[in-house]
Amino acid sequence: MIDRRAFLAAAAAATAGTLAGCAKKSPAKSDGSGSAGKPITLGFSQVGSESGWRAANTQSVKDSAKAAGINLKFSDAQQKQENQISAIRSYIAQKVDVISFSPVVVTGWDTVLKEAKAAGIPVILTDRSVETSDPSLYVTLVGSDFESEGERAAHLLEKVLAGHTGTVKIAQLEGTTGAAPAIERAKGFAKIMKASHPDWKIIASQSGDFTRAGGKQVMAAFLQAHPDIEVLFAHNDDMAIGAIQSIQAAGKAPGKDIKIISCDGVHDGFVAMSKGQINAIVECNPLLGPQLMDTVKTVHAGKGSTLPRWIKTQESDYTADQAAAALPSRKY
Ligand code: GZL
């Protein structure tokens, strides 16, 4: 498990002295142009296009780069780590000014990140984190606190179950195996269970890979083996929406016979929640583009050491009674 908070505290000190080495190029101007007025070139490796969250995140990165006057090189890894590593190597070969990526899983990055460091190209993580023994391999992470999201999901379930007594049988649809949001949402949820709810039992837990098809398929299998499931905790809305189809196919009412707590807060998740099919959603903000581009400019200007090791995104929680009113103003 990642003890990210402890790691980041240690990393802050270790990184300060080494960042100067990353910004070997002459500092950029504050308008986002690079040295000698050239636009900053950012190489970005995206996880894939597996969910509504990812689509909104991709659009935010592209729109923000354009608005910031940053030259964006973008690649979609189709959820394969080897494709991300290839993309990063390609950006190194192209001598981009900054590299940013959302790592599909937490492990296996040190080698390619050392290549980026050797080339003097600073790296900014966005959305998901990595496990590394060398904190100098990236400047900062722009993204959400997934462990907190797991804890928030448990607190939302407390609200949804208000007044319920006795054992609660829970199924968990996990995100991509080895991905930070999957590891940490499960960790946060389990932490609250252990601390406050001995009567909550996770009777089935499996990855649906953050996709609708995965959620539908795994939930159907869950219901075959455990027709007595009372709650579903889904690590994202897309898996919850897929699961709803299987719940209905089993002749049960989602949101009533099986309470559903989900993460993300994408449009279709809010629509399902407005219908009472999802009971509550932990928002995970995909609109990271503006913060990322500001961070790119700061790093390229040689001021990366002024940044925190983790630039956290702000986000809220919603219950079904709030969904209809919130829908018109949702930005993704
Ligand atoms: C979370 C992000 C996750 C979303 C999923 O920040 O990495 O990946 O929760 C997406 O919808 O696929």
Short mmCIF file of C-alpha atoms and ligand atoms in Angstrom, two decimals:
data_model
loop_
_atom_site.label_atom_id
_atom_site.label_comp_id
_atom_site.label_asym_id
_atom_site.label_seq_id
_atom_site.Cartn_x
_atom_site.Cartn_y
_atom_site.Cartn_z
CA MET A 1 0.00 0.00 0.00
CA ILE A 2 1.21 3.52 -0.61
CA ASP A 3 1.83 5.60 2.51
CA ARG A 4 1.79 8.67 0.31
CA ARG A 5 1.55 11.27 3.06
CA ALA A 6 4.75 10.07 4.80
CA PHE A 7 6.51 9.66 1.47
CA LEU A 8 5.64 13.17 0.34
CA ALA A 9 6.88 14.70 3.59
CA ALA A 10 10.26 13.04 3.13
CA ALA A 11 10.31 13.82 -0.57
CA ALA A 12 9.83 17.54 -0.08
CA ALA A 13 13.23 17.89 1.52
CA ALA A 14 15.01 15.45 -0.76
CA THR A 15 13.74 17.10 -3.89
CA ALA A 16 14.48 20.75 -3.20
CA GLY A 17 18.18 20.55 -3.93
CA THR A 18 17.88 18.42 -7.07
CA LEU A 19 15.27 20.34 -9.03
CA ALA A 20 17.80 22.85 -10.29
CA GLY A 21 19.39 20.01 -12.20
CA CYS A 22 16.12 19.33 -14.02
CA ALA A 23 15.67 22.81 -15.40
CA LYS A 24 18.83 22.82 -17.53
CA LYS A 25 17.10 24.92 -20.17
CA SER A 26 16.90 28.69 -19.88
CA PRO A 27 13.87 29.77 -17.86
CA ALA A 28 10.63 30.50 -19.67
CA LYS A 29 8.77 33.78 -19.46
CA SER A 30 5.62 33.97 -17.32
CA ASP A 31 3.41 34.14 -20.43
CA GLY A 32 4.04 30.45 -21.01
CA SER A 33 6.45 31.01 -23.83
CA GLY A 34 9.70 29.09 -23.51
CA SER A 35 13.23 30.38 -23.85
CA ALA A 36 13.69 33.06 -26.50
CA GLY A 37 9.89 33.40 -26.87
CA LYS A 38 9.36 29.84 -28.22
CA PRO A 39 6.18 28.21 -26.86
CA ILE A 40 6.76 25.59 -24.16
CA THR A 41 6.42 22.07 -25.56
CA LEU A 42 4.69 19.64 -23.19
CA GLY A 43 4.74 15.89 -23.82
CA PHE A 44 1.63 14.32 -22.21
CA SER A 45 0.90 10.58 -21.87
CA GLN A 46 -2.75 9.88 -21.05
CA VAL A 47 -3.89 6.57 -19.46
CA GLY A 48 -6.48 5.85 -22.14
CA SER A 49 -10.15 6.57 -22.85
CA GLU A 50 -11.73 4.07 -20.46
CA SER A 51 -14.30 6.30 -18.76
CA GLY A 52 -16.31 9.48 -18.81
CA TRP A 53 -13.86 10.85 -16.26
CA ARG A 54 -10.95 10.22 -18.60
CA ALA A 55 -12.71 11.88 -21.52
CA ALA A 56 -13.33 15.01 -19.43
CA ASN A 57 -9.74 14.96 -18.17
CA THR A 58 -8.36 14.70 -21.72
CA GLN A 59 -10.52 17.60 -22.91
CA SER A 60 -9.41 19.72 -19.96
CA VAL A 61 -5.72 19.08 -20.70
CA LYS A 62 -6.11 19.87 -24.41
CA ASP A 63 -8.25 22.99 -23.89
CA SER A 64 -5.96 24.32 -21.16
CA ALA A 65 -2.77 23.79 -23.16
CA LYS A 66 -4.30 25.75 -26.04
CA ALA A 67 -5.45 28.54 -23.75
CA ALA A 68 -2.00 28.71 -22.14
CA GLY A 69 -0.16 28.87 -25.46
CA ILE A 70 1.60 25.61 -24.65
CA ASN A 71 2.49 23.28 -27.55
CA LEU A 72 0.93 19.93 -26.51
CA LYS A 73 2.12 16.53 -27.75
CA PHE A 74 -0.58 14.07 -26.60
CA SER A 75 -0.69 10.27 -26.62
CA ASP A 76 -3.40 7.80 -25.50
CA ALA A 77 -1.86 4.65 -23.95
CA GLN A 78 -5.05 2.55 -24.15
CA GLN A 79 -4.46 1.62 -20.48
CA LYS A 80 -1.13 -0.10 -21.24
CA GLN A 81 1.96 0.85 -19.23
CA GLU A 82 4.29 -0.15 -22.05
CA ASN A 83 2.60 2.41 -24.29
CA GLN A 84 3.12 5.13 -21.70
CA ILE A 85 6.78 4.25 -21.32
CA SER A 86 7.20 4.35 -25.11
CA ALA A 87 5.48 7.73 -25.27
CA ILE A 88 7.71 9.18 -22.54
CA ARG A 89 10.81 7.88 -24.36
CA SER A 90 9.55 9.49 -27.54
CA TYR A 91 9.11 12.83 -25.78
CA ILE A 92 12.66 12.54 -24.41
CA ALA A 93 13.96 11.90 -27.93
CA GLN A 94 12.00 14.92 -29.19
CA LYS A 95 13.60 17.00 -26.41
CA VAL A 96 10.29 18.40 -25.15
CA ASP A 97 10.52 21.01 -22.41
CA VAL A 98 8.32 19.23 -19.83
CA ILE A 99 6.77 15.76 -19.57
CA SER A 100 3.52 15.04 -17.75
CA PHE A 101 1.53 11.81 -17.44
CA SER A 102 -1.16 10.03 -15.49
CA PRO A 103 0.48 6.69 -14.59
CA VAL A 104 -1.88 3.79 -15.29
CA VAL A 105 -0.38 1.84 -12.36
CA VAL A 106 1.84 2.88 -9.45
CA THR A 107 4.92 0.71 -10.08
CA GLY A 108 7.49 0.26 -12.87
CA TRP A 109 8.40 3.89 -13.66
CA ASP A 110 11.87 4.46 -12.15
CA THR A 111 13.84 3.46 -15.26
CA VAL A 112 12.08 5.76 -17.71
CA LEU A 113 11.86 8.59 -15.18
CA LYS A 114 15.63 8.35 -14.66
CA GLU A 115 16.04 8.67 -18.44
CA ALA A 116 13.94 11.85 -18.36
CA LYS A 117 16.00 13.23 -15.47
CA ALA A 118 19.26 12.43 -17.28
CA ALA A 119 17.92 14.34 -20.28
CA GLY A 120 17.18 17.34 -18.05
CA ILE A 121 13.42 17.14 -18.71
CA PRO A 122 11.27 17.76 -15.62
CA VAL A 123 8.28 15.45 -15.04
CA ILE A 124 4.94 16.41 -13.52
CA LEU A 125 2.49 13.67 -12.45
CA THR A 126 -1.19 14.35 -12.94
CA ASP A 127 -4.23 12.47 -11.62
CA ARG A 128 -2.48 9.32 -10.36
CA SER A 129 0.73 8.85 -8.36
CA VAL A 130 3.64 6.44 -8.61
CA GLU A 131 5.69 4.48 -6.10
CA THR A 132 9.36 5.42 -6.37
CA SER A 133 12.42 5.27 -4.13
CA ASP A 134 13.75 8.48 -5.69
CA PRO A 135 11.50 11.51 -5.06
CA SER A 136 13.62 13.63 -7.39
CA LEU A 137 12.21 11.73 -10.39
CA TYR A 138 9.17 14.01 -10.54
CA VAL A 139 8.53 17.55 -9.42
CA THR A 140 4.96 17.35 -8.14
CA LEU A 141 1.59 15.57 -8.45
CA VAL A 142 -1.49 17.50 -9.56
CA GLY A 143 -4.41 15.35 -8.47
CA SER A 144 -6.94 14.12 -5.92
CA ASP A 145 -6.51 12.39 -2.57
CA PHE A 146 -7.95 8.97 -3.37
CA GLU A 147 -7.62 7.59 0.15
CA SER A 148 -9.74 10.50 1.35
CA GLU A 149 -12.24 9.70 -1.42
CA GLY A 150 -12.53 6.14 -0.07
CA GLU A 151 -13.15 7.48 3.42
CA ARG A 152 -15.73 9.94 2.06
CA ALA A 153 -17.49 7.06 0.27
CA ALA A 154 -17.79 5.22 3.59
CA HIS A 155 -19.21 8.32 5.27
CA LEU A 156 -21.73 8.73 2.44
CA LEU A 157 -22.76 5.09 2.97
CA GLU A 158 -23.31 5.88 6.64
CA LYS A 159 -25.77 8.59 5.55
CA VAL A 160 -27.51 6.30 3.03
CA LEU A 161 -27.81 3.50 5.61
CA ALA A 162 -29.05 5.81 8.39
CA GLY A 163 -31.12 3.74 10.82
CA HIS A 164 -30.06 0.41 9.33
CA THR A 165 -29.11 -2.17 11.94
CA GLY A 166 -27.33 -5.50 11.63
CA THR A 167 -24.86 -6.85 9.08
CA VAL A 168 -24.40 -4.98 5.81
CA LYS A 169 -23.25 -7.13 2.88
CA ILE A 170 -21.12 -5.05 0.51
CA ALA A 171 -19.76 -5.74 -2.99
CA GLN A 172 -16.84 -3.64 -4.21
CA LEU A 173 -16.07 -2.92 -7.87
CA GLU A 174 -12.39 -2.02 -7.82
CA GLY A 175 -10.68 0.16 -10.40
CA THR A 176 -7.76 -0.97 -12.55
CA THR A 177 -5.57 -3.42 -10.63
CA GLY A 178 -2.46 -1.64 -9.37
CA ALA A 179 -3.75 1.86 -10.08
CA ALA A 180 -3.45 4.47 -7.32
CA PRO A 181 -7.20 5.31 -7.24
CA ALA A 182 -8.08 1.61 -6.91
CA ILE A 183 -5.53 0.92 -4.19
CA GLU A 184 -6.27 4.05 -2.20
CA ARG A 185 -10.06 4.23 -2.50
CA ALA A 186 -10.22 0.64 -1.20
CA LYS A 187 -7.79 1.57 1.59
CA GLY A 188 -9.79 4.62 2.68
CA PHE A 189 -13.11 2.76 2.65
CA ALA A 190 -11.64 -0.16 4.63
CA LYS A 191 -10.14 2.25 7.17
CA ILE A 192 -13.59 3.65 8.08
CA MET A 193 -15.12 0.16 8.05
CA LYS A 194 -12.47 -1.08 10.49
CA ALA A 195 -12.73 1.97 12.73
CA SER A 196 -16.50 2.28 12.94
CA HIS A 197 -18.47 -0.50 11.27
CA PRO A 198 -17.72 -4.06 12.40
CA ASP A 199 -21.14 -5.04 10.97
CA TRP A 200 -20.14 -4.03 7.40
CA LYS A 201 -18.79 -7.02 5.46
CA ILE A 202 -17.23 -6.86 1.99
CA ILE A 203 -18.42 -10.21 0.64
CA ALA A 204 -17.14 -9.70 -2.94
CA SER A 205 -14.43 -7.45 -4.39
CA GLN A 206 -12.98 -7.51 -7.91
CA SER A 207 -11.63 -5.14 -10.57
CA GLY A 208 -13.96 -3.91 -13.30
CA ASP A 209 -11.03 -1.94 -14.80
CA PHE A 210 -12.91 1.39 -14.52
CA THR A 211 -15.08 0.50 -17.55
CA ARG A 212 -18.87 0.10 -18.00
CA ALA A 213 -18.40 -3.31 -19.59
CA GLY A 214 -16.20 -4.40 -16.70
CA GLY A 215 -18.69 -3.19 -14.11
CA LYS A 216 -21.57 -4.95 -15.86
CA GLN A 217 -19.71 -8.25 -16.24
CA VAL A 218 -18.28 -8.38 -12.71
CA MET A 219 -21.55 -7.31 -11.06
CA ALA A 220 -23.42 -10.06 -12.91
CA ALA A 221 -20.94 -12.59 -11.52
CA PHE A 222 -21.24 -11.07 -8.04
CA LEU A 223 -25.03 -11.46 -8.12
CA GLN A 224 -24.78 -15.07 -9.26
CA ALA A 225 -22.58 -15.91 -6.28
CA HIS A 226 -24.10 -13.49 -3.75
CA PRO A 227 -27.79 -12.74 -4.39
CA ASP A 228 -27.89 -11.19 -0.90
CA ILE A 229 -25.67 -8.19 -1.75
CA GLU A 230 -27.14 -5.06 -0.10
CA VAL A 231 -24.59 -2.38 -1.08
CA LEU A 232 -22.27 -1.74 -4.02
CA PHE A 233 -19.20 0.47 -3.60
CA ALA A 234 -17.98 1.25 -7.13
CA HIS A 235 -14.60 2.97 -7.63
CA ASN A 236 -16.07 4.96 -10.54
CA ASP A 237 -19.39 5.93 -12.12
CA ASP A 238 -18.78 3.99 -15.32
CA MET A 239 -18.52 0.68 -13.45
CA ALA A 240 -21.58 1.65 -11.37
CA ILE A 241 -23.58 2.34 -14.55
CA GLY A 242 -22.55 -1.02 -15.97
CA ALA A 243 -23.46 -2.69 -12.69
CA ILE A 244 -26.91 -1.07 -12.76
CA GLN A 245 -27.67 -3.00 -15.96
CA SER A 246 -26.78 -6.30 -14.26
CA ILE A 247 -28.73 -5.42 -11.12
CA GLN A 248 -31.83 -4.69 -13.23
CA ALA A 249 -31.29 -7.89 -15.27
CA ALA A 250 -31.37 -9.77 -11.96
CA GLY A 251 -34.78 -8.25 -11.25
CA LYS A 252 -33.54 -5.93 -8.52
CA ALA A 253 -33.93 -2.15 -8.15
CA PRO A 254 -30.57 -0.26 -8.10
CA GLY A 255 -30.54 2.37 -5.36
CA LYS A 256 -33.27 0.52 -3.47
CA ASP A 257 -32.65 -3.25 -3.26
CA ILE A 258 -28.93 -2.56 -3.65
CA LYS A 259 -27.65 0.80 -2.45
CA ILE A 260 -24.88 2.22 -4.67
CA ILE A 261 -22.05 4.55 -3.67
CA SER A 262 -19.76 5.65 -6.51
CA CYS A 263 -16.82 7.95 -7.28
CA ASP A 264 -16.18 10.56 -10.01
CA GLY A 265 -19.40 12.58 -10.51
CA VAL A 266 -19.51 12.44 -14.32
CA HIS A 267 -22.69 13.54 -16.12
CA ASP A 268 -24.13 10.04 -16.54
CA GLY A 269 -23.42 9.33 -12.88
CA PHE A 270 -25.46 12.38 -11.89
CA VAL A 271 -28.27 11.32 -14.26
CA ALA A 272 -28.37 7.86 -12.62
CA MET A 273 -28.32 9.53 -9.22
CA SER A 274 -31.20 11.84 -10.19
CA LYS A 275 -33.18 8.68 -11.02
CA GLY A 276 -32.36 7.23 -7.59
CA GLN A 277 -30.29 4.42 -9.13
CA ILE A 278 -27.07 5.68 -7.47
CA ASN A 279 -27.50 6.86 -3.88
CA ALA A 280 -24.41 9.03 -3.47
CA ILE A 281 -21.26 10.06 -5.36
CA VAL A 282 -17.81 11.13 -4.18
CA GLU A 283 -16.70 13.75 -6.67
CA CYS A 284 -13.26 13.30 -8.23
CA ASN A 285 -12.49 16.36 -10.32
CA PRO A 286 -11.10 15.57 -13.79
CA LEU A 287 -10.71 19.22 -14.81
CA LEU A 288 -7.01 19.30 -13.93
CA GLY A 289 -5.88 21.11 -17.08
CA PRO A 290 -5.64 24.69 -15.78
CA GLN A 291 -3.69 23.70 -12.64
CA LEU A 292 -1.43 21.46 -14.75
CA MET A 293 -0.58 24.21 -17.24
CA ASP A 294 0.20 26.70 -14.46
CA THR A 295 2.47 24.06 -12.94
CA VAL A 296 4.17 23.44 -16.30
CA LYS A 297 4.95 27.15 -16.63
CA THR A 298 6.30 27.33 -13.07
CA VAL A 299 8.51 24.29 -13.54
CA HIS A 300 9.76 25.48 -16.93
CA ALA A 301 10.65 28.82 -15.38
CA GLY A 302 12.97 26.91 -13.03
CA LYS A 303 10.74 27.49 -9.99
CA GLY A 304 9.66 23.88 -9.44
CA SER A 305 11.21 23.90 -5.97
CA THR A 306 8.62 26.48 -4.89
CA LEU A 307 5.80 23.99 -5.54
CA PRO A 308 4.30 21.58 -2.99
CA ARG A 309 4.92 17.89 -3.72
CA TRP A 310 1.19 17.45 -4.15
CA ILE A 311 -1.18 20.01 -5.61
CA LYS A 312 -4.55 18.67 -4.50
CA THR A 313 -7.78 19.22 -6.41
CA GLN A 314 -10.88 20.53 -4.66
CA GLU A 315 -14.00 18.37 -4.82
CA SER A 316 -17.35 17.71 -3.10
CA ASP A 317 -19.76 14.91 -2.22
CA TYR A 318 -23.33 14.53 -3.44
CA THR A 319 -26.38 12.54 -2.37
CA ALA A 320 -29.31 11.65 -4.65
CA ASP A 321 -31.53 14.44 -3.33
CA GLN A 322 -28.99 16.99 -4.61
CA ALA A 323 -28.47 15.47 -8.07
CA ALA A 324 -31.27 17.08 -10.10
CA ALA A 325 -30.47 20.60 -8.87
CA ALA A 326 -26.73 20.15 -9.44
CA LEU A 327 -26.98 18.64 -12.95
CA PRO A 328 -27.46 21.86 -14.97
CA SER A 329 -24.27 23.42 -13.59
CA ARG A 330 -22.04 20.39 -13.84
CA LYS A 331 -18.99 21.10 -16.00
CA TYR A 332 -18.31 17.47 -17.01
C1 GZL B 1 -9.23 9.15 -10.80
C2 GZL B 1 -8.97 8.54 -12.16
C3 GZL B 1 -9.83 7.34 -12.35
C4 GZL B 1 -11.32 7.68 -12.35
C5 GZL B 1 -11.83 6.71 -13.37
O1 GZL B 1 -8.50 10.33 -10.66
O2 GZL B 1 -7.61 8.15 -12.27
O3 GZL B 1 -9.54 6.79 -13.64
O4 GZL B 1 -11.93 7.54 -11.10
C6 GZL B 1 -10.74 6.82 -14.43
O5 GZL B 1 -13.10 7.02 -13.90
O6 GZL B 1 -10.83 5.81 -15.35
#
